Coordinates of C-alpha atoms in Angstrom, one line a residue:
Chain A
X847 CA -10.1 -119.5 -24.2
X848 CA -11.0 -122.6 -26.2
X849 CA -9.9 -125.1 -23.6
X850 CA -11.7 -123.2 -20.8
X851 CA -15.1 -123.6 -22.4
X852 CA -15.3 -127.4 -22.3
X853 CA -17.4 -128.1 -19.2
X854 CA -17.9 -131.7 -18.2
X855 CA -17.6 -133.5 -21.5
X856 CA -19.5 -136.7 -22.0
X857 CA -18.6 -139.2 -24.7
X858 CA -21.7 -138.2 -26.6
X859 CA -20.4 -134.6 -26.8
X860 CA -17.1 -135.8 -28.2
X861 CA -19.0 -137.3 -31.0
X862 CA -19.0 -141.0 -30.0
X863 CA -22.7 -141.7 -29.2
X864 CA -22.7 -145.3 -30.5
X865 CA -19.8 -146.3 -28.2
X866 CA -21.4 -144.6 -25.3
X867 CA -24.6 -146.6 -25.5
X868 CA -22.9 -150.0 -25.6
X869 CA -20.4 -149.4 -22.8
X870 CA -20.9 -149.9 -19.1
X871 CA -19.3 -146.5 -18.3
X872 CA -22.2 -144.7 -19.9
X873 CA -24.7 -146.6 -17.7
X874 CA -23.1 -145.3 -14.6
X875 CA -24.2 -141.7 -15.3
X876 CA -27.7 -140.8 -14.1
X877 CA -29.6 -141.4 -17.3
X878 CA -32.0 -138.4 -17.1
X879 CA -29.2 -135.9 -16.5
X880 CA -26.9 -137.3 -19.2
X881 CA -29.7 -137.3 -21.8
X882 CA -30.8 -133.8 -21.1
X883 CA -27.2 -132.4 -21.1
X884 CA -26.2 -134.1 -24.3
X885 CA -29.4 -133.0 -26.0
X886 CA -29.1 -129.4 -24.7
X887 CA -25.4 -128.6 -25.3
X888 CA -24.7 -131.1 -28.0
X889 CA -25.7 -128.7 -30.8
X890 CA -23.8 -125.9 -29.1
X891 CA -20.7 -128.0 -28.8
X892 CA -20.7 -129.3 -32.3
X893 CA -21.3 -125.7 -33.5
X894 CA -18.4 -124.6 -31.5
X895 CA -16.1 -127.3 -32.9
X896 CA -17.3 -126.5 -36.4
X897 CA -16.5 -122.8 -36.0
X898 CA -13.1 -123.6 -34.5
X899 CA -12.2 -125.9 -37.4
X900 CA -13.6 -123.3 -39.8
X901 CA -11.2 -120.8 -38.3
X902 CA -8.2 -123.1 -38.7
X903 CA -9.3 -123.9 -42.3
X904 CA -9.6 -120.2 -43.2
X905 CA -6.1 -119.7 -41.9
X906 CA -4.8 -122.6 -43.9
X907 CA -6.5 -121.2 -47.0
X908 CA -5.1 -117.7 -46.4
X909 CA -1.6 -119.2 -46.1
X910 CA -2.2 -121.2 -49.3
X911 CA -3.3 -118.0 -51.1
X912 CA -0.2 -116.1 -50.0
X913 CA 2.0 -118.9 -51.0
X914 CA 0.4 -119.2 -54.5
X915 CA 0.8 -115.4 -54.9
X916 CA 4.5 -115.6 -54.1
X917 CA 5.1 -118.7 -56.3
X918 CA 3.3 -117.2 -59.3
X919 CA 5.2 -113.9 -58.9
X920 CA 2.1 -111.9 -58.2
X921 CA 3.6 -110.6 -55.0
X922 CA 7.1 -110.6 -53.6
X923 CA 6.0 -110.5 -49.9
X924 CA 7.9 -113.6 -49.0
X925 CA 7.7 -112.8 -45.3
X926 CA 3.9 -112.3 -45.5
X927 CA 3.6 -115.8 -46.9
X928 CA 5.8 -117.4 -44.3
X929 CA 4.0 -115.5 -41.5
X930 CA 0.6 -116.7 -42.8
X931 CA 2.0 -120.3 -42.9
X932 CA 3.2 -120.0 -39.3
X933 CA -0.1 -118.7 -38.2
X934 CA -1.9 -121.6 -39.8
X935 CA 0.6 -123.9 -38.2
X936 CA 0.0 -122.6 -34.7
X937 CA -3.8 -122.7 -35.2
X938 CA -3.6 -126.3 -36.5
X939 CA -1.4 -127.3 -33.5
X940 CA -4.0 -125.8 -31.2
X941 CA -6.7 -127.8 -32.9
X942 CA -4.7 -131.0 -32.6
X943 CA -4.0 -130.3 -29.0
X944 CA -7.7 -129.8 -28.3
X945 CA -8.5 -133.1 -30.1
X946 CA -5.8 -134.9 -28.1
X947 CA -7.4 -133.6 -24.8
X948 CA -10.8 -134.7 -25.9
X949 CA -9.7 -138.2 -26.8
X950 CA -7.7 -138.4 -23.6
X951 CA -10.7 -137.5 -21.6
X952 CA -12.8 -140.1 -23.4
X953 CA -10.2 -142.9 -22.9
X954 CA -10.0 -142.0 -19.2
X955 CA -13.7 -142.5 -19.0
X956 CA -13.5 -145.8 -20.9
X957 CA -10.9 -147.1 -18.4
X958 CA -13.2 -146.5 -15.5
X959 CA -13.8 -149.6 -13.3
X960 CA -17.3 -150.8 -12.9
Chain B
X1226 CA -8.5 -114.8 -33.9
X1227 CA -4.8 -114.4 -34.1
X1228 CA -2.6 -116.7 -32.0
X1229 CA 0.7 -115.1 -32.8
X1230 CA 0.1 -111.7 -31.3
X1231 CA 2.1 -108.7 -32.5
X1232 CA 2.8 -110.4 -35.8
X1233 CA 1.0 -107.7 -37.8
X1234 CA 3.4 -105.0 -36.6
X1235 CA 6.3 -107.2 -37.3
X1236 CA 5.0 -107.9 -40.8
X1237 CA 4.7 -104.2 -41.6
X1238 CA 8.2 -103.5 -40.2
X1239 CA 9.6 -106.3 -42.4
X1240 CA 7.9 -104.7 -45.4
X1241 CA 9.3 -101.3 -44.5
X1242 CA 12.8 -102.5 -44.0
X1243 CA 12.6 -104.4 -47.3
X1244 CA 11.7 -101.2 -49.1
X1245 CA 14.6 -99.5 -47.4
X1246 CA 16.9 -102.2 -48.8
X1247 CA 15.4 -101.8 -52.2
X1248 CA 16.1 -98.1 -52.1
X1249 CA 19.7 -98.8 -51.1
X1250 CA 20.0 -101.2 -54.0
X1251 CA 18.7 -98.4 -56.3
X1252 CA 21.2 -95.9 -54.9
X1253 CA 24.2 -98.3 -55.3
X1254 CA 23.1 -99.3 -58.8
X1255 CA 23.0 -95.7 -59.8
X1256 CA 26.2 -94.6 -58.1
X1257 CA 27.7 -93.6 -61.4
X1258 CA 24.6 -92.5 -63.3
X1259 CA 25.1 -89.0 -64.7
X1260 CA 21.8 -88.7 -66.4
X1261 CA 18.3 -89.3 -65.0
X1262 CA 14.8 -88.7 -66.6
X1263 CA 15.3 -84.9 -66.1
X1264 CA 18.7 -84.9 -67.7
X1265 CA 20.5 -84.4 -64.4
X1266 CA 22.8 -86.5 -62.4
X1267 CA 21.1 -89.2 -60.3
X1268 CA 19.9 -88.0 -56.9
X1269 CA 20.3 -90.3 -53.9
X1270 CA 16.9 -91.6 -52.6
X1271 CA 16.1 -91.5 -48.9
X1272 CA 13.3 -93.5 -47.2
X1273 CA 11.3 -92.1 -44.3
X1274 CA 9.0 -94.2 -42.1
X1275 CA 5.8 -93.3 -40.2
X1276 CA 3.6 -95.2 -37.8
X1277 CA 0.5 -96.9 -39.3
X1278 CA -2.4 -98.0 -37.2
X1279 CA -4.0 -101.3 -38.2
X1280 CA -7.7 -100.8 -37.5
X1281 CA -8.6 -104.5 -37.6
X1282 CA -6.2 -105.5 -34.8
X1283 CA -5.5 -102.1 -33.1
X1284 CA -1.8 -102.7 -33.4
X1285 CA 0.6 -99.9 -34.5
X1286 CA 2.8 -100.9 -37.3
X1287 CA 5.1 -98.9 -39.6
X1288 CA 4.9 -97.9 -43.2
X1289 CA 7.0 -96.0 -45.7
X1290 CA 5.7 -92.5 -45.7
X1291 CA 7.9 -91.1 -48.4
X1292 CA 10.8 -91.8 -50.7
X1293 CA 12.5 -88.5 -51.2
X1294 CA 15.5 -87.2 -53.1
X1295 CA 18.7 -86.2 -51.2
X1296 CA 19.4 -82.7 -52.4
X1297 CA 23.0 -82.4 -51.3
X1298 CA 25.2 -81.6 -54.3
X1299 CA 27.4 -84.4 -55.7
X1300 CA 31.0 -84.2 -56.7
X1301 CA 31.9 -82.3 -59.9
X1302 CA 34.8 -84.0 -61.6
X1303 CA 37.0 -83.0 -64.5
X1304 CA 36.6 -85.5 -67.2
X1305 CA 36.6 -84.0 -70.7
X1306 CA 36.2 -87.4 -72.4
X1307 CA 32.9 -88.0 -70.7
X1308 CA 29.9 -87.7 -73.0
X1309 CA 28.1 -85.7 -70.3
X1310 CA 30.9 -83.2 -69.7
X1311 CA 30.1 -79.5 -70.0
X1312 CA 32.1 -77.1 -72.1
X1313 CA 34.8 -76.8 -69.3
X1314 CA 35.1 -80.6 -69.2
X1315 CA 33.4 -80.9 -65.8
X1316 CA 30.9 -83.7 -65.1
X1317 CA 28.3 -83.5 -62.3
X1318 CA 28.4 -86.9 -60.5
X1319 CA 25.6 -88.4 -58.5
X1320 CA 25.6 -87.6 -54.7
X1321 CA 25.8 -91.3 -53.9
X1322 CA 28.4 -92.3 -51.4
X1323 CA 28.9 -96.0 -51.7
X1324 CA 30.4 -96.4 -48.2
X1325 CA 27.4 -94.6 -46.7
X1326 CA 25.0 -96.8 -48.7
X1327 CA 26.7 -99.9 -47.3
X1328 CA 26.2 -98.6 -43.8
X1329 CA 22.5 -98.1 -44.6
X1330 CA 22.4 -101.6 -46.0
X1331 CA 23.9 -103.1 -42.9
X1332 CA 21.4 -101.1 -40.7
X1333 CA 18.4 -102.2 -42.8
X1334 CA 19.6 -105.8 -42.8
X1335 CA 20.1 -105.8 -39.0
X1336 CA 16.7 -104.2 -38.5
X1337 CA 15.1 -106.9 -40.7
X1338 CA 16.9 -109.6 -38.7
X1339 CA 15.6 -108.0 -35.4
X1340 CA 12.1 -108.2 -36.7
X1341 CA 12.5 -111.7 -37.8
X1342 CA 13.7 -112.6 -34.3
X1343 CA 10.5 -111.0 -32.9
X1344 CA 8.4 -113.1 -35.3
X1345 CA 10.3 -116.3 -34.4
X1346 CA 10.0 -115.6 -30.6
X1347 CA 6.3 -114.8 -30.9
X1348 CA 5.7 -118.1 -32.7
X1349 CA 7.8 -120.0 -30.1
X1350 CA 5.8 -118.5 -27.3
X1351 CA 2.6 -119.7 -28.9
X1352 CA 4.0 -123.2 -29.4
X1353 CA 5.3 -123.3 -25.9
X1354 CA 1.9 -122.2 -24.6
X1355 CA 0.4 -125.2 -26.5
X1356 CA 2.6 -127.6 -24.7
X1357 CA 1.4 -126.6 -21.2
X1358 CA 0.3 -129.7 -19.3
X1359 CA 1.9 -132.1 -21.8

């Protein structure tokens, strides 16, 4: 669901606009189209990333809360705490995976011959 | 957004099985208790489960519906020295059968393990899915 919604990423959208300007790879793209696409979907994309990271963070905090409750003796739901931690773990792994794909795509672009 | 699907049902089942184990512990602990709060011999507790619909996820879990007393009569033994013996020297013992409680304990513990396996497998599936294309 998350991976599917990354159409045609440009370096600018990954959050590396400075590098894009100074590299020949960026000059290859038709300037008008690239400018409009990064201006149009840049905000949407960063919003999306922000929301995804917020989701992961809320999971981590939920896990932290459960863990604290168990450790302070407020609750004895050991399994609930472990499950919350696992959920946070999986969400974090997904986030890392998405980041890896983005960086990979960017590096692929940088390796392009001119 | 939940990546480990079905985990809420499993969590509720773990909670329910844990309650069952707690009740077995209570029964075994009171296997020789001849007086409870009502002045009678301890009555064995039995747990019953019922389905519980989690509205936020739409998944069906389980919850403890009732912890009731087992009303079958316990043994009456002859022990005139016992402080709770009646005038004929008979003592009403609790209706706890330790062997049966152990069977219940095994059953609860195996059910708990089964649910843990579900949780582990659900997590593994999510992790495996993340490694697609790596």
